[in-house]
Amino acid sequence: MNKPLLTIGISLALSVPLAAQAGAKEDFNEVYAKAQSTHQDAGNFQWTTTTDRMKAAKTSAESGDYDKAASMARQALKLAQESVAQRKQQQEAWRNAAIGN
Amino acid sequence: MLKAKVILVALGAALAMPQALAGATPEEDRKETVEYFKQMFPDVPLEEFVNGQYALNEDRRKQWESMQDFPPYEFAVAEGKEMFETPFANGKTYASCFENGGIGIRQNYPYFDTEKKEVITLELAINRCREANGEEPLRWKKGAIASISAYMASTSEGKPINIEVPDDPDALAAYQDGKEFYYSRRGQLNFSCASCHVQNPGKWIRADFLSPALGQPSNFPVHRSKWGELGTLHRRFAGCNNNVRAEPLPAQSEEYRNLEYFLTYMSNGLPVVGPATRP
Amino acid sequence: MSAEEDCVMRKGLISVCLTTLALSATAPVFAEPTQADIDRGKELAFSRKDGNCLACHKMDDGKLTGNIGPELVDMKTRYPDREILFKRIWDETQFNPMTVMPPFGRHMILSEEEINRVIDYLYTL
């Protein structure tokens, strides 16, 4: 991040990182919420790896590292989307492997 | 659609099997499953399947046999007997909740309760008995409940598993639900229960030897060396789900009870051998 | 930094990156792998939390290997087309729906870059 100019008042200098922080936080919140709802959509086909990434995202957010938190949440979202795809696919595909069906 | 015969053809075994109809009955499923495993392991006597990997691997069997003089679950069974016979605060005992006083009935569990419209496992019945008598329920996966269940199983040793799917659409739905669970791929690793225990029993997955689906629930609760103690079937379900990176479901959840219902039905006629030991 | 990490790091590019990943889920043109690439590939192949290939495949000097899948030998002869090998590791269910081999790429068990390192290593077998 660019160093704020000295001529800019100290309050403004503080507000720059705060504003950036706010953007990252918003970004995180949005992705995290989406990951969470997609993870729910997986029903009883949830993946532990999704849960792990969600936890890691939350931990990073709590420590204020919203960039890392958002990155973890994005990974969680992608994993959750695959688990939902698996759930949908298995609704029919399970029969292909079943004895007596 | 892939059937036993397709899997077997893939394995190089020729098999003439009638085309199963969609919506096969539980009994047709069971017969076809038995046939499948017989063809896969022609030298293994049917009742031996309850011994899982020990039925299929001579080295493992020898190690197992050497443990039989002092089985590690003996103390837990004695403890379970004592708990089973100790009266609740109201003076009643577990015996009051079960047919035949709870002795020699393991082979009938799980059953479908047509009034409550749900599968009742032995562990669920144990905890419901406690609650009906004003006691706190036990934790599901290990400890006291596994000891009591182990004692009850020991009183049924050798009795043939006798699971019924009554003529009731809800019972059939519970069975089908369990079957679907067994064959559905789950988790990031994309394994179903059947991926290992129908498609690959008798093979090694790293240092673990895969047991066949047939006879699988018969030896529970089980003392695993890995656990160093007894655990219930639902503890094992959760462990398997976790291994394939699928979020485990709660012990005694409807899904796991239905799964147990299907899986145990497949083993009808095979003897109860629980508690037993496994690596 | 791998392509995937790059995607993850950048904001607002998710959909673009996902598309790119899907389209580029084939092996691009390859330079000769370095020994470091091969070593990394072996590490990924052997590690339980990454490839864990030994769970099912006998290979190289791996100990206590499983026998669900075929032994991994003569890989260059068996898979002269690197792109095919990549696709099979990415998602073997596309080739054999009954396989129990995890779809390493599709399920994000390994990244595209990681699969390529594993292939660098497999081609030494």
mmCIF file of N, CA and C in Angstrom, chain C residues 35-116:
data_model
loop_
_atom_site.group_PDB
_atom_site.id
_atom_site.type_symbol
_atom_site.label_atom_id
_atom_site.label_comp_id
_atom_site.label_asym_id
_atom_site.label_seq_id
_atom_site.Cartn_x
_atom_site.Cartn_y
_atom_site.Cartn_z
ATOM 1 N N GLN C 35 14.989 -31.756 -11.734
ATOM 2 C CA GLN C 35 15.004 -32.749 -10.658
ATOM 3 C C GLN C 35 14.117 -32.282 -9.507
ATOM 4 N N ALA C 36 14.071 -30.984 -9.297
ATOM 5 C CA ALA C 36 13.217 -30.444 -8.223
ATOM 6 C C ALA C 36 11.743 -30.729 -8.523
ATOM 7 N N ASP C 37 11.359 -30.605 -9.792
ATOM 8 C CA ASP C 37 9.973 -30.907 -10.187
ATOM 9 C C ASP C 37 9.647 -32.371 -9.886
ATOM 10 N N ILE C 38 10.579 -33.242 -10.259
ATOM 11 C CA ILE C 38 10.376 -34.679 -10.070
ATOM 12 C C ILE C 38 10.303 -35.022 -8.578
ATOM 13 N N ASP C 39 11.197 -34.418 -7.809
ATOM 14 C CA ASP C 39 11.187 -34.662 -6.364
ATOM 15 C C ASP C 39 9.877 -34.206 -5.741
ATOM 16 N N ARG C 40 9.433 -33.035 -6.189
ATOM 17 C CA ARG C 40 8.162 -32.494 -5.688
ATOM 18 C C ARG C 40 7.007 -33.446 -6.065
ATOM 19 N N GLY C 41 7.055 -33.955 -7.278
ATOM 20 C CA GLY C 41 6.022 -34.884 -7.743
ATOM 21 C C GLY C 41 5.977 -36.140 -6.899
ATOM 22 N N LYS C 42 7.151 -36.667 -6.554
ATOM 23 C CA LYS C 42 7.198 -37.873 -5.732
ATOM 24 C C LYS C 42 6.639 -37.595 -4.338
ATOM 25 N N GLU C 43 7.014 -36.445 -3.833
ATOM 26 C CA GLU C 43 6.535 -36.056 -2.504
ATOM 27 C C GLU C 43 4.997 -35.996 -2.502
ATOM 28 N N LEU C 44 4.437 -35.372 -3.539
ATOM 29 C CA LEU C 44 2.974 -35.259 -3.642
ATOM 30 C C LEU C 44 2.327 -36.637 -3.827
ATOM 31 N N ALA C 45 2.957 -37.481 -4.624
ATOM 32 C CA ALA C 45 2.399 -38.807 -4.898
ATOM 33 C C ALA C 45 2.387 -39.673 -3.639
ATOM 34 N N PHE C 46 3.426 -39.535 -2.811
ATOM 35 C CA PHE C 46 3.559 -40.393 -1.630
ATOM 36 C C PHE C 46 2.807 -39.852 -0.413
ATOM 37 N N SER C 47 2.635 -38.538 -0.340
ATOM 38 C CA SER C 47 2.037 -37.937 0.856
ATOM 39 C C SER C 47 0.582 -38.372 1.026
ATOM 40 N N ARG C 48 0.248 -38.775 2.241
ATOM 41 C CA ARG C 48 -1.109 -39.255 2.510
ATOM 42 C C ARG C 48 -2.153 -38.172 2.299
ATOM 43 N N LYS C 49 -1.801 -36.951 2.611
ATOM 44 C CA LYS C 49 -2.833 -35.920 2.498
ATOM 45 C C LYS C 49 -2.919 -35.308 1.097
ATOM 46 N N ASP C 50 -1.989 -35.641 0.229
ATOM 47 C CA ASP C 50 -2.053 -35.109 -1.138
ATOM 48 C C ASP C 50 -2.492 -36.211 -2.113
ATOM 49 N N GLY C 51 -1.510 -36.759 -2.854
ATOM 50 C CA GLY C 51 -1.890 -37.783 -3.836
ATOM 51 C C GLY C 51 -2.261 -39.107 -3.189
ATOM 52 N N ASN C 52 -1.455 -39.486 -2.195
ATOM 53 C CA ASN C 52 -1.659 -40.766 -1.517
ATOM 54 C C ASN C 52 -1.822 -41.915 -2.516
ATOM 55 N N CYS C 53 -1.043 -41.884 -3.576
ATOM 56 C CA CYS C 53 -1.129 -42.898 -4.637
ATOM 57 C C CYS C 53 -0.873 -44.300 -4.088
ATOM 58 N N LEU C 54 0.003 -44.364 -3.045
ATOM 59 C CA LEU C 54 0.381 -45.671 -2.496
ATOM 60 C C LEU C 54 -0.792 -46.392 -1.863
ATOM 61 N N ALA C 55 -1.854 -45.655 -1.536
ATOM 62 C CA ALA C 55 -3.031 -46.297 -0.952
ATOM 63 C C ALA C 55 -3.529 -47.399 -1.881
ATOM 64 N N CYS C 56 -3.427 -47.174 -3.171
ATOM 65 C CA CYS C 56 -3.970 -48.142 -4.144
ATOM 66 C C CYS C 56 -2.940 -48.711 -5.118
ATOM 67 N N HIS C 57 -1.821 -48.031 -5.302
ATOM 68 C CA HIS C 57 -0.879 -48.445 -6.341
ATOM 69 C C HIS C 57 0.482 -48.826 -5.773
ATOM 70 N N LYS C 58 0.985 -49.955 -6.253
ATOM 71 C CA LYS C 58 2.383 -50.302 -6.011
ATOM 72 C C LYS C 58 3.203 -49.408 -6.929
ATOM 73 N N MET C 59 4.239 -48.799 -6.409
ATOM 74 C CA MET C 59 5.073 -47.954 -7.262
ATOM 75 C C MET C 59 6.417 -47.680 -6.618
ATOM 76 N N ASP C 60 7.430 -47.646 -7.443
ATOM 77 C CA ASP C 60 8.754 -47.194 -7.024
ATOM 78 C C ASP C 60 9.187 -47.886 -5.727
ATOM 79 N N ASP C 61 9.718 -47.132 -4.776
ATOM 80 C CA ASP C 61 10.179 -47.734 -3.526
ATOM 81 C C ASP C 61 9.147 -47.556 -2.404
ATOM 82 N N GLY C 62 7.876 -47.320 -2.790
ATOM 83 C CA GLY C 62 6.819 -47.130 -1.791
ATOM 84 C C GLY C 62 6.601 -48.376 -0.951
ATOM 85 N N LYS C 63 6.452 -48.182 0.369
ATOM 86 C CA LYS C 63 6.242 -49.295 1.298
ATOM 87 C C LYS C 63 4.756 -49.435 1.620
ATOM 88 N N LEU C 64 4.341 -50.641 1.984
ATOM 89 C CA LEU C 64 2.961 -50.924 2.391
ATOM 90 C C LEU C 64 1.952 -50.353 1.404
ATOM 91 N N THR C 65 2.148 -50.693 0.151
ATOM 92 C CA THR C 65 1.260 -50.143 -0.863
ATOM 93 C C THR C 65 0.002 -50.998 -1.005
ATOM 94 N N GLY C 66 -1.078 -50.343 -1.429
ATOM 95 C CA GLY C 66 -2.323 -51.063 -1.703
ATOM 96 C C GLY C 66 -2.262 -51.754 -3.048
ATOM 97 N N ASN C 67 -3.317 -52.540 -3.347
ATOM 98 C CA ASN C 67 -3.331 -53.240 -4.635
ATOM 99 C C ASN C 67 -4.676 -53.107 -5.361
ATOM 100 N N ILE C 68 -5.370 -52.013 -5.094
ATOM 101 C CA ILE C 68 -6.653 -51.790 -5.766
ATOM 102 C C ILE C 68 -6.426 -51.401 -7.221
ATOM 103 N N GLY C 69 -5.463 -50.537 -7.436
ATOM 104 C CA GLY C 69 -5.146 -50.097 -8.794
ATOM 105 C C GLY C 69 -3.934 -50.842 -9.335
ATOM 106 N N PRO C 70 -3.646 -50.665 -10.621
ATOM 107 C CA PRO C 70 -2.487 -51.344 -11.208
ATOM 108 C C PRO C 70 -1.161 -50.740 -10.719
ATOM 109 N N GLU C 71 -0.106 -51.549 -10.815
ATOM 110 C CA GLU C 71 1.215 -51.036 -10.459
ATOM 111 C C GLU C 71 1.600 -49.929 -11.443
ATOM 112 N N LEU C 72 2.204 -48.878 -10.924
ATOM 113 C CA LEU C 72 2.580 -47.755 -11.788
ATOM 114 C C LEU C 72 4.028 -47.933 -12.260
ATOM 115 N N VAL C 73 4.142 -48.556 -13.415
ATOM 116 C CA VAL C 73 5.452 -48.767 -14.043
ATOM 117 C C VAL C 73 5.342 -48.453 -15.532
ATOM 118 N N ASP C 74 6.486 -48.264 -16.162
ATOM 119 C CA ASP C 74 6.530 -48.016 -17.613
ATOM 120 C C ASP C 74 5.535 -46.941 -18.034
ATOM 121 N N MET C 75 5.465 -45.917 -17.277
ATOM 122 C CA MET C 75 4.403 -44.937 -17.508
ATOM 123 C C MET C 75 4.512 -44.248 -18.866
ATOM 124 N N LYS C 76 5.728 -44.052 -19.311
ATOM 125 C CA LYS C 76 5.889 -43.361 -20.588
ATOM 126 C C LYS C 76 5.412 -44.226 -21.753
ATOM 127 N N THR C 77 5.643 -45.521 -21.611
ATOM 128 C CA THR C 77 5.176 -46.446 -22.651
ATOM 129 C C THR C 77 3.659 -46.562 -22.621
ATOM 130 N N ARG C 78 3.125 -46.640 -21.404
ATOM 131 C CA ARG C 78 1.677 -46.836 -21.285
ATOM 132 C C ARG C 78 0.898 -45.562 -21.579
ATOM 133 N N TYR C 79 1.467 -44.439 -21.276
ATOM 134 C CA TYR C 79 0.787 -43.161 -21.517
ATOM 135 C C TYR C 79 1.682 -42.220 -22.306
ATOM 136 N N PRO C 80 1.906 -42.533 -23.589
ATOM 137 C CA PRO C 80 2.782 -41.664 -24.376
ATOM 138 C C PRO C 80 2.212 -40.253 -24.493
ATOM 139 N N ASP C 81 0.904 -40.147 -24.421
ATOM 140 C CA ASP C 81 0.269 -38.832 -24.534
ATOM 141 C C ASP C 81 0.076 -38.234 -23.138
ATOM 142 N N ARG C 82 0.874 -37.253 -22.830
ATOM 143 C CA ARG C 82 0.831 -36.640 -21.504
ATOM 144 C C ARG C 82 -0.551 -36.079 -21.184
ATOM 145 N N GLU C 83 -1.194 -35.554 -22.212
ATOM 146 C CA GLU C 83 -2.501 -34.939 -22.007
ATOM 147 C C GLU C 83 -3.533 -35.967 -21.517
ATOM 148 N N ILE C 84 -3.467 -37.175 -22.059
ATOM 149 C CA ILE C 84 -4.386 -38.237 -21.631
ATOM 150 C C ILE C 84 -4.120 -38.604 -20.172
ATOM 151 N N LEU C 85 -2.856 -38.754 -19.828
ATOM 152 C CA LEU C 85 -2.517 -39.089 -18.444
ATOM 153 C C LEU C 85 -3.018 -37.995 -17.503
ATOM 154 N N PHE C 86 -2.823 -36.748 -17.932
ATOM 155 C CA PHE C 86 -3.299 -35.626 -17.117
ATOM 156 C C PHE C 86 -4.807 -35.736 -16.905
ATOM 157 N N LYS C 87 -5.528 -35.981 -17.971
ATOM 158 C CA LYS C 87 -6.996 -36.051 -17.877
ATOM 159 C C LYS C 87 -7.459 -37.194 -16.983
ATOM 160 N N ARG C 88 -6.708 -38.294 -17.003
ATOM 161 C CA ARG C 88 -7.112 -39.440 -16.189
ATOM 162 C C ARG C 88 -6.864 -39.191 -14.713
ATOM 163 N N ILE C 89 -5.823 -38.448 -14.402
ATOM 164 C CA ILE C 89 -5.605 -38.099 -12.999
ATOM 165 C C ILE C 89 -6.598 -37.006 -12.587
ATOM 166 N N TRP C 90 -6.872 -36.111 -13.511
ATOM 167 C CA TRP C 90 -7.836 -35.027 -13.233
ATOM 168 C C TRP C 90 -9.196 -35.617 -12.867
ATOM 169 N N ASP C 91 -9.662 -36.594 -13.678
ATOM 170 C CA ASP C 91 -10.966 -37.190 -13.412
ATOM 171 C C ASP C 91 -11.112 -38.533 -14.134
ATOM 172 N N GLU C 92 -10.674 -39.597 -13.475
ATOM 173 C CA GLU C 92 -10.726 -40.932 -14.083
ATOM 174 C C GLU C 92 -12.165 -41.402 -14.316
ATOM 175 N N THR C 93 -13.124 -40.840 -13.577
ATOM 176 C CA THR C 93 -14.514 -41.294 -13.771
ATOM 177 C C THR C 93 -15.017 -40.972 -15.184
ATOM 178 N N GLN C 94 -14.365 -40.021 -15.862
ATOM 179 C CA GLN C 94 -14.740 -39.717 -17.242
ATOM 180 C C GLN C 94 -14.349 -40.861 -18.195
ATOM 181 N N PHE C 95 -13.366 -41.654 -17.767
ATOM 182 C CA PHE C 95 -12.896 -42.760 -18.602
ATOM 183 C C PHE C 95 -13.539 -44.071 -18.166
ATOM 184 N N ASN C 96 -13.738 -44.210 -16.849
ATOM 185 C CA ASN C 96 -14.303 -45.423 -16.285
ATOM 186 C C ASN C 96 -15.215 -45.034 -15.121
ATOM 187 N N PRO C 97 -16.519 -44.997 -15.363
ATOM 188 C CA PRO C 97 -17.445 -44.509 -14.326
ATOM 189 C C PRO C 97 -17.409 -45.337 -13.043
ATOM 190 N N MET C 98 -16.969 -46.594 -13.125
ATOM 191 C CA MET C 98 -16.943 -47.438 -11.931
ATOM 192 C C MET C 98 -15.639 -47.332 -11.137
ATOM 193 N N THR C 99 -14.704 -46.576 -11.633
ATOM 194 C CA THR C 99 -13.418 -46.489 -10.935
ATOM 195 C C THR C 99 -13.601 -45.983 -9.506
ATOM 196 N N VAL C 100 -12.705 -46.393 -8.628
ATOM 197 C CA VAL C 100 -12.724 -45.805 -7.286
ATOM 198 C C VAL C 100 -11.616 -44.755 -7.147
ATOM 199 N N MET C 101 -10.921 -44.485 -8.236
ATOM 200 C CA MET C 101 -9.865 -43.471 -8.163
ATOM 201 C C MET C 101 -10.486 -42.079 -8.009
ATOM 202 N N PRO C 102 -10.075 -41.349 -6.987
ATOM 203 C CA PRO C 102 -10.654 -40.017 -6.784
ATOM 204 C C PRO C 102 -10.367 -39.092 -7.976
ATOM 205 N N PRO C 103 -11.321 -38.227 -8.314
ATOM 206 C CA PRO C 103 -11.074 -37.245 -9.378
ATOM 207 C C PRO C 103 -10.215 -36.107 -8.830
ATOM 208 N N PHE C 104 -8.903 -36.324 -8.868
ATOM 209 C CA PHE C 104 -7.983 -35.424 -8.149
ATOM 210 C C PHE C 104 -8.113 -33.964 -8.541
ATOM 211 N N GLY C 105 -8.276 -33.721 -9.863
ATOM 212 C CA GLY C 105 -8.379 -32.334 -10.299
ATOM 213 C C GLY C 105 -9.763 -31.767 -10.058
ATOM 214 N N ARG C 106 -10.760 -32.483 -10.555
ATOM 215 C CA ARG C 106 -12.134 -31.977 -10.454
ATOM 216 C C ARG C 106 -12.525 -31.715 -9.004
ATOM 217 N N HIS C 107 -12.113 -32.584 -8.096
ATOM 218 C CA HIS C 107 -12.460 -32.385 -6.689
ATOM 219 C C HIS C 107 -11.431 -31.571 -5.918
ATOM 220 N N MET C 108 -10.492 -30.986 -6.642
ATOM 221 C CA MET C 108 -9.511 -30.085 -6.023
ATOM 222 C C MET C 108 -8.702 -30.738 -4.909
ATOM 223 N N ILE C 109 -8.407 -32.012 -5.090
ATOM 224 C CA ILE C 109 -7.525 -32.699 -4.147
ATOM 225 C C ILE C 109 -6.091 -32.261 -4.467
ATOM 226 N N LEU C 110 -5.808 -32.151 -5.767
ATOM 227 C CA LEU C 110 -4.534 -31.608 -6.240
ATOM 228 C C LEU C 110 -4.830 -30.491 -7.237
ATOM 229 N N SER C 111 -3.951 -29.499 -7.264
ATOM 230 C CA SER C 111 -4.111 -28.420 -8.247
ATOM 231 C C SER C 111 -3.539 -28.886 -9.589
ATOM 232 N N GLU C 112 -3.827 -28.117 -10.607
ATOM 233 C CA GLU C 112 -3.306 -28.427 -11.939
ATOM 234 C C GLU C 112 -1.772 -28.532 -11.908
ATOM 235 N N GLU C 113 -1.184 -27.580 -11.210
ATOM 236 C CA GLU C 113 0.279 -27.567 -11.115
ATOM 237 C C GLU C 113 0.792 -28.815 -10.394
ATOM 238 N N GLU C 114 0.081 -29.194 -9.353
ATOM 239 C CA GLU C 114 0.511 -30.373 -8.581
ATOM 240 C C GLU C 114 0.387 -31.656 -9.414
ATOM 241 N N ILE C 115 -0.698 -31.752 -10.178
ATOM 242 C CA ILE C 115 -0.857 -32.936 -11.027
ATOM 243 C C ILE C 115 0.292 -32.995 -12.039
ATOM 244 N N ASN C 116 0.671 -31.846 -12.545
ATOM 245 C CA ASN C 116 1.777 -31.834 -13.499
ATOM 246 C C ASN C 116 3.098 -32.277 -12.872
#
